[in-house]
């Protein structure tokens, strides 16, 4: 059993296949985060792990990353698709509490 699966893959065909396996993942008790992104997705997890490794006596106030990309490398359609997946389903919103 795999309790949690995370990847940074972004080919559209893969994303569609991975999303189609959602019911299977849920039935197996697996939380799957697909197309999480290398940055800022995976880099945020690395920052969290680095902060935890400092130990309880050290406080992390801020972590800064600098990214440089020379264009999207042809991934514009993928980025648009991934961004809009998050807006496809309603989410619970809490105000004042």
Coordinates of N, CA, C and O in Angstrom, one line a residue:
X1 N 0.8 -1.2 0.0 CA 0.0 0.0 0.0 C 0.9 1.2 0.0 O 1.9 1.3 0.7
X2 N 0.5 2.2 -0.8 CA 1.2 3.5 -0.9 C 0.3 4.6 -0.3 O -0.7 4.9 -0.8
X3 N 0.6 5.1 0.9 CA -0.3 6.0 1.6 C -0.3 7.4 0.9 O -1.3 8.1 0.9
X4 N 0.8 7.8 0.3 CA 0.8 9.1 -0.4 C 1.7 9.0 -1.6 O 2.8 8.5 -1.6
X5 N 1.2 9.6 -2.7 CA 2.0 9.6 -4.0 C 2.0 11.0 -4.5 O 1.0 11.7 -4.6
X6 N 3.2 11.5 -4.8 CA 3.4 12.9 -5.3 C 4.3 12.8 -6.5 O 5.3 12.1 -6.5
X7 N 3.9 13.5 -7.6 CA 4.8 13.6 -8.7 C 4.8 15.0 -9.3 O 4.0 15.9 -9.0
X8 N 5.8 15.3 -10.1 CA 5.9 16.7 -10.7 C 5.7 16.6 -12.3 O 6.0 17.5 -13.0
X9 N 5.2 15.5 -12.8 CA 5.0 15.3 -14.2 C 4.0 16.2 -14.7 O 3.1 16.6 -14.0
X10 N 4.2 16.6 -16.0 CA 3.2 17.5 -16.6 C 2.7 17.3 -18.0 O 2.0 18.1 -18.5
X11 N 3.0 16.2 -18.6 CA 2.5 15.9 -19.9 C 0.9 15.8 -19.8 O 0.4 15.1 -18.9
X12 N 0.2 16.5 -20.7 CA -1.3 16.4 -20.6 C -1.8 15.0 -20.6 O -2.8 14.7 -19.9
X13 N -1.3 14.2 -21.5 CA -1.8 12.8 -21.5 C -1.7 12.1 -20.2 O -2.5 11.4 -19.7
X14 N -0.5 12.3 -19.5 CA -0.3 11.7 -18.2 C -1.3 12.2 -17.2 O -1.9 11.4 -16.4
X15 N -1.5 13.5 -17.2 CA -2.4 14.1 -16.2 C -3.8 13.5 -16.4 O -4.5 13.1 -15.4
X16 N -4.3 13.4 -17.6 CA -5.6 12.8 -17.9 C -5.7 11.4 -17.4 O -6.7 11.0 -16.8
X17 N -4.6 10.6 -17.6 CA -4.6 9.2 -17.2 C -4.6 9.1 -15.7 O -5.3 8.3 -15.1
X18 N -3.8 10.0 -15.0 CA -3.7 10.0 -13.6 C -5.0 10.4 -12.9 O -5.4 9.7 -12.0
X19 N -5.7 11.4 -13.5 CA -6.9 11.8 -12.9 C -8.0 10.8 -13.1 O -8.9 10.6 -12.2
X20 N -7.9 10.0 -14.2 CA -8.9 8.9 -14.4 C -8.7 7.8 -13.4 O -9.7 7.0 -13.2
X21 N -7.6 7.7 -12.7 CA -7.4 6.7 -11.7 C -7.7 7.1 -10.3 O -7.5 6.4 -9.3
X22 N -8.4 8.3 -10.2 CA -8.7 8.8 -8.9 C -9.5 7.9 -8.0 O -9.2 7.7 -6.8
X23 N -10.6 7.2 -8.5 CA -11.4 6.3 -7.7 C -10.6 5.1 -7.3 O -10.7 4.7 -6.1
X24 N -9.7 4.6 -8.1 CA -8.8 3.5 -7.7 C -7.9 3.9 -6.6 O -7.7 3.1 -5.6
X25 N -7.3 5.1 -6.6 CA -6.4 5.6 -5.6 C -7.2 5.7 -4.3 O -6.7 5.3 -3.2
X26 N -8.4 6.3 -4.3 CA -9.2 6.5 -3.1 C -9.6 5.1 -2.5 O -9.5 4.9 -1.3
X27 N -9.9 4.2 -3.4 CA -10.3 2.8 -2.9 C -9.1 2.1 -2.2 O -9.3 1.3 -1.3
X28 N -7.9 2.4 -2.7 CA -6.7 1.8 -2.1 C -6.2 2.6 -0.9 O -5.2 2.2 -0.3
X29 N -6.8 3.7 -0.6 CA -6.4 4.5 0.6 C -5.2 5.3 0.3 O -4.4 5.7 1.2
X30 N -5.0 5.7 -1.0 CA -3.8 6.4 -1.4 C -4.2 7.9 -1.7 O -5.2 8.1 -2.4
X31 N -3.5 8.8 -1.1 CA -3.6 10.2 -1.5 C -2.6 10.5 -2.6 O -1.4 10.3 -2.4
X32 N -3.1 10.9 -3.7 CA -2.2 11.2 -4.9 C -2.3 12.6 -5.3 O -3.4 13.2 -5.6
X33 N -1.1 13.2 -5.3 CA -1.0 14.6 -5.8 C -0.2 14.6 -7.1 O 1.0 14.3 -7.0
X34 N -0.9 14.7 -8.2 CA -0.2 14.6 -9.5 C 0.0 16.0 -10.0 O -0.8 17.0 -9.7
X35 N 1.0 16.2 -10.9 CA 1.4 17.4 -11.5 C 1.5 18.5 -10.5 O 1.1 19.6 -10.6
X36 N 2.2 18.2 -9.4 CA 2.4 19.2 -8.3 C 3.3 20.3 -8.6 O 3.3 21.3 -8.0
X37 N 4.1 20.1 -9.6 CA 5.1 21.1 -10.1 C 6.4 21.0 -9.4 O 6.5 20.7 -8.2
X38 N 7.4 21.3 -10.1 CA 8.8 21.3 -9.5 C 9.0 22.6 -8.7 O 9.5 22.6 -7.6
X39 N 8.6 23.7 -9.2 CA 8.6 25.0 -8.5 C 7.4 25.8 -8.9 O 7.0 25.8 -10.1
X40 N 6.6 26.2 -8.0 CA 6.9 26.2 -6.5 C 6.5 24.9 -5.8 O 6.7 24.9 -4.6
X41 N 5.9 23.9 -6.4 CA 5.4 22.8 -5.6 C 6.4 22.0 -4.8 O 6.5 22.0 -3.6
X42 N 7.3 21.3 -5.5 CA 8.3 20.5 -4.9 C 9.3 21.3 -4.0 O 9.7 20.9 -3.0
X43 N 9.7 22.5 -4.6 CA 10.6 23.3 -3.8 C 10.1 23.7 -2.5 O 10.8 23.9 -1.5
X44 N 8.7 23.9 -2.4 CA 8.1 24.3 -1.1 C 8.3 23.1 -0.1 O 8.5 23.4 1.1
X45 N 8.1 21.9 -0.6 CA 8.3 20.8 0.3 C 9.7 20.7 0.8 O 10.0 20.3 1.9
X46 N 10.7 20.9 -0.1 CA 12.1 20.9 0.3 C 12.4 22.0 1.3 O 13.1 21.7 2.3
X47 N 11.8 23.2 1.2 CA 12.0 24.2 2.2 C 11.4 23.8 3.5 O 12.0 24.0 4.6
X48 N 10.2 23.2 3.5 CA 9.6 22.7 4.8 C 10.5 21.7 5.5 O 10.8 21.7 6.7
X49 N 11.0 20.7 4.7 CA 11.9 19.7 5.2 C 13.2 20.3 5.8 O 13.7 19.9 6.9
X50 N 13.8 21.3 5.1 CA 15.0 22.0 5.6 C 14.7 22.7 6.9 O 15.5 22.6 7.8
X51 N 13.6 23.4 7.0 CA 13.2 24.1 8.2 C 13.1 23.1 9.4 O 13.5 23.3 10.5
X52 N 12.5 21.9 9.1 CA 12.3 20.9 10.2 C 13.6 20.3 10.6 O 13.8 20.0 11.8
X53 N 14.6 20.2 9.7 CA 15.9 19.7 10.0 C 16.7 20.6 10.9 O 17.7 20.1 11.6
X54 N 16.4 21.8 11.0 CA 17.1 22.8 11.8 C 16.9 22.4 13.3 O 17.8 22.7 14.1
X55 N 15.8 21.8 13.6 CA 15.6 21.4 15.0 C 14.7 22.4 15.7 O 14.4 23.5 15.3
X56 N 14.3 22.0 16.9 CA 13.3 22.7 17.7 C 13.8 24.1 18.2 O 13.1 25.0 18.6
X57 N 15.1 24.2 18.3 CA 15.7 25.4 18.9 C 15.9 26.5 17.8 O 16.2 27.7 18.2
X58 N 15.8 26.2 16.6 CA 16.0 27.2 15.5 C 14.6 27.5 14.9 O 13.7 26.7 14.7
X59 N 14.4 28.8 14.7 CA 13.2 29.3 14.1 C 13.4 29.7 12.6 O 14.4 30.5 12.4
X60 N 12.6 29.3 11.7 CA 12.7 29.8 10.3 C 11.7 30.9 10.1 O 10.5 30.7 10.3
X61 N 12.2 32.1 9.8 CA 11.4 33.2 9.6 C 11.0 33.4 8.1 O 9.8 33.8 7.8
X62 N 11.9 33.1 7.3 CA 11.6 33.3 5.8 C 12.5 32.4 5.0 O 13.6 32.2 5.4
X63 N 12.0 31.9 3.9 CA 12.7 31.2 3.0 C 12.5 31.8 1.6 O 11.4 32.0 1.2
X64 N 13.6 32.2 0.9 CA 13.5 32.8 -0.4 C 14.1 32.0 -1.4 O 15.1 31.4 -1.3
X65 N 13.3 31.8 -2.5 CA 13.8 31.1 -3.7 C 13.9 32.1 -4.9 O 13.0 33.0 -5.0
X66 N 14.8 31.9 -5.7 CA 14.9 32.6 -6.9 C 14.9 31.6 -8.1 O 15.6 30.7 -8.1
X67 N 14.0 31.9 -9.0 CA 13.8 31.0 -10.1 C 14.1 31.7 -11.4 O 13.8 32.9 -11.5
X68 N 14.7 31.1 -12.3 CA 14.9 31.6 -13.6 C 14.5 30.6 -14.7 O 15.0 29.5 -14.6
X69 N 13.7 31.0 -15.6 CA 13.4 30.1 -16.7 C 13.5 30.9 -18.0 O 13.1 32.1 -18.0
X70 N 14.0 30.3 -19.0 CA 14.1 31.0 -20.3 C 12.8 30.6 -21.1 O 12.8 29.8 -22.0
X71 N 11.7 31.2 -20.7 CA 10.4 30.9 -21.3 C 9.8 29.6 -20.7 O 10.3 29.1 -19.8
X72 N 8.7 29.2 -21.3 CA 8.0 28.1 -20.7 C 8.4 26.8 -21.4 O 7.9 25.7 -21.0
X73 N 9.3 26.8 -22.4 CA 9.8 25.6 -23.0 C 8.6 24.8 -23.7 O 8.7 23.6 -23.7
X74 N 7.7 25.5 -24.2 CA 6.5 24.9 -24.8 C 5.5 24.3 -23.9 O 4.6 23.6 -24.3
X75 N 5.6 24.6 -22.6 CA 4.7 24.1 -21.6 C 3.5 25.0 -21.3 O 2.8 24.7 -20.4
X76 N 3.3 26.0 -22.1 CA 2.2 26.9 -21.8 C 0.8 26.3 -21.7 O 0.1 26.6 -20.7
X77 N 0.5 25.4 -22.6 CA -0.8 24.7 -22.5 C -0.9 23.9 -21.3 O -2.0 23.8 -20.6
X78 N 0.2 23.2 -20.9 CA 0.2 22.4 -19.6 C -0.1 23.3 -18.4 O -0.9 23.0 -17.5
X79 N 0.7 24.4 -18.3 CA 0.5 25.3 -17.2 C -0.9 25.8 -17.1 O -1.5 25.9 -16.0
X80 N -1.5 26.2 -18.2 CA -2.9 26.7 -18.2 C -3.8 25.6 -17.7 O -4.7 25.8 -16.9
X81 N -3.6 24.4 -18.2 CA -4.5 23.3 -17.8 C -4.4 23.0 -16.3 O -5.4 22.8 -15.6
X82 N -3.2 22.9 -15.8 CA -3.0 22.6 -14.4 C -3.6 23.6 -13.5 O -4.2 23.4 -12.5
X83 N -3.3 24.9 -13.9 CA -3.9 26.0 -13.1 C -5.4 25.9 -13.0 O -6.0 26.1 -12.0
X84 N -6.0 25.6 -14.1 CA -7.5 25.6 -14.2 C -8.1 24.4 -13.5 O -9.3 24.4 -13.2
X85 N -7.4 23.3 -13.3 CA -7.9 22.1 -12.6 C -8.3 22.6 -11.2 O -9.3 22.2 -10.7
X86 N -7.5 23.4 -10.6 CA -7.8 23.8 -9.2 C -9.1 24.7 -9.1 O -9.6 24.8 -8.0
X87 N -9.5 25.2 -10.2 CA -10.7 26.0 -10.2 C -12.0 25.3 -10.7 O -13.0 25.9 -10.8
X88 N -11.8 24.0 -11.0 CA -12.9 23.2 -11.6 C -14.0 22.8 -10.6 O -15.1 22.5 -11.0
X89 N -13.6 22.6 -9.3 CA -14.6 22.1 -8.4 C -14.8 23.1 -7.2 O -13.8 23.8 -6.8
X90 N -16.0 23.2 -6.7 CA -16.2 24.2 -5.6 C -15.5 23.7 -4.3 O -15.3 22.5 -4.1
X91 N -15.0 24.6 -3.6 CA -14.3 24.3 -2.3 C -15.0 25.0 -1.2 O -15.7 26.0 -1.3
X92 N -14.9 24.4 0.0 CA -15.5 25.0 1.2 C -14.8 26.3 1.6 O -13.5 26.3 1.6
X93 N -15.5 27.3 1.9 CA -14.9 28.6 2.3 C -15.4 29.0 3.7 O -16.6 28.9 3.9
X94 N -14.5 29.3 4.6 CA -14.9 29.8 5.9 C -14.6 31.2 6.1 O -13.5 31.7 5.7
X95 N -15.5 32.0 6.6 CA -15.2 33.4 6.9 C -15.5 33.7 8.4 O -16.4 33.2 9.0
X96 N -14.6 34.4 9.0 CA -14.8 34.8 10.4 C -14.8 33.6 11.3 O -15.7 33.6 12.2
X97 N -14.0 32.7 11.1 CA -14.0 31.6 12.0 C -13.5 30.3 11.4 O -13.3 29.3 12.0

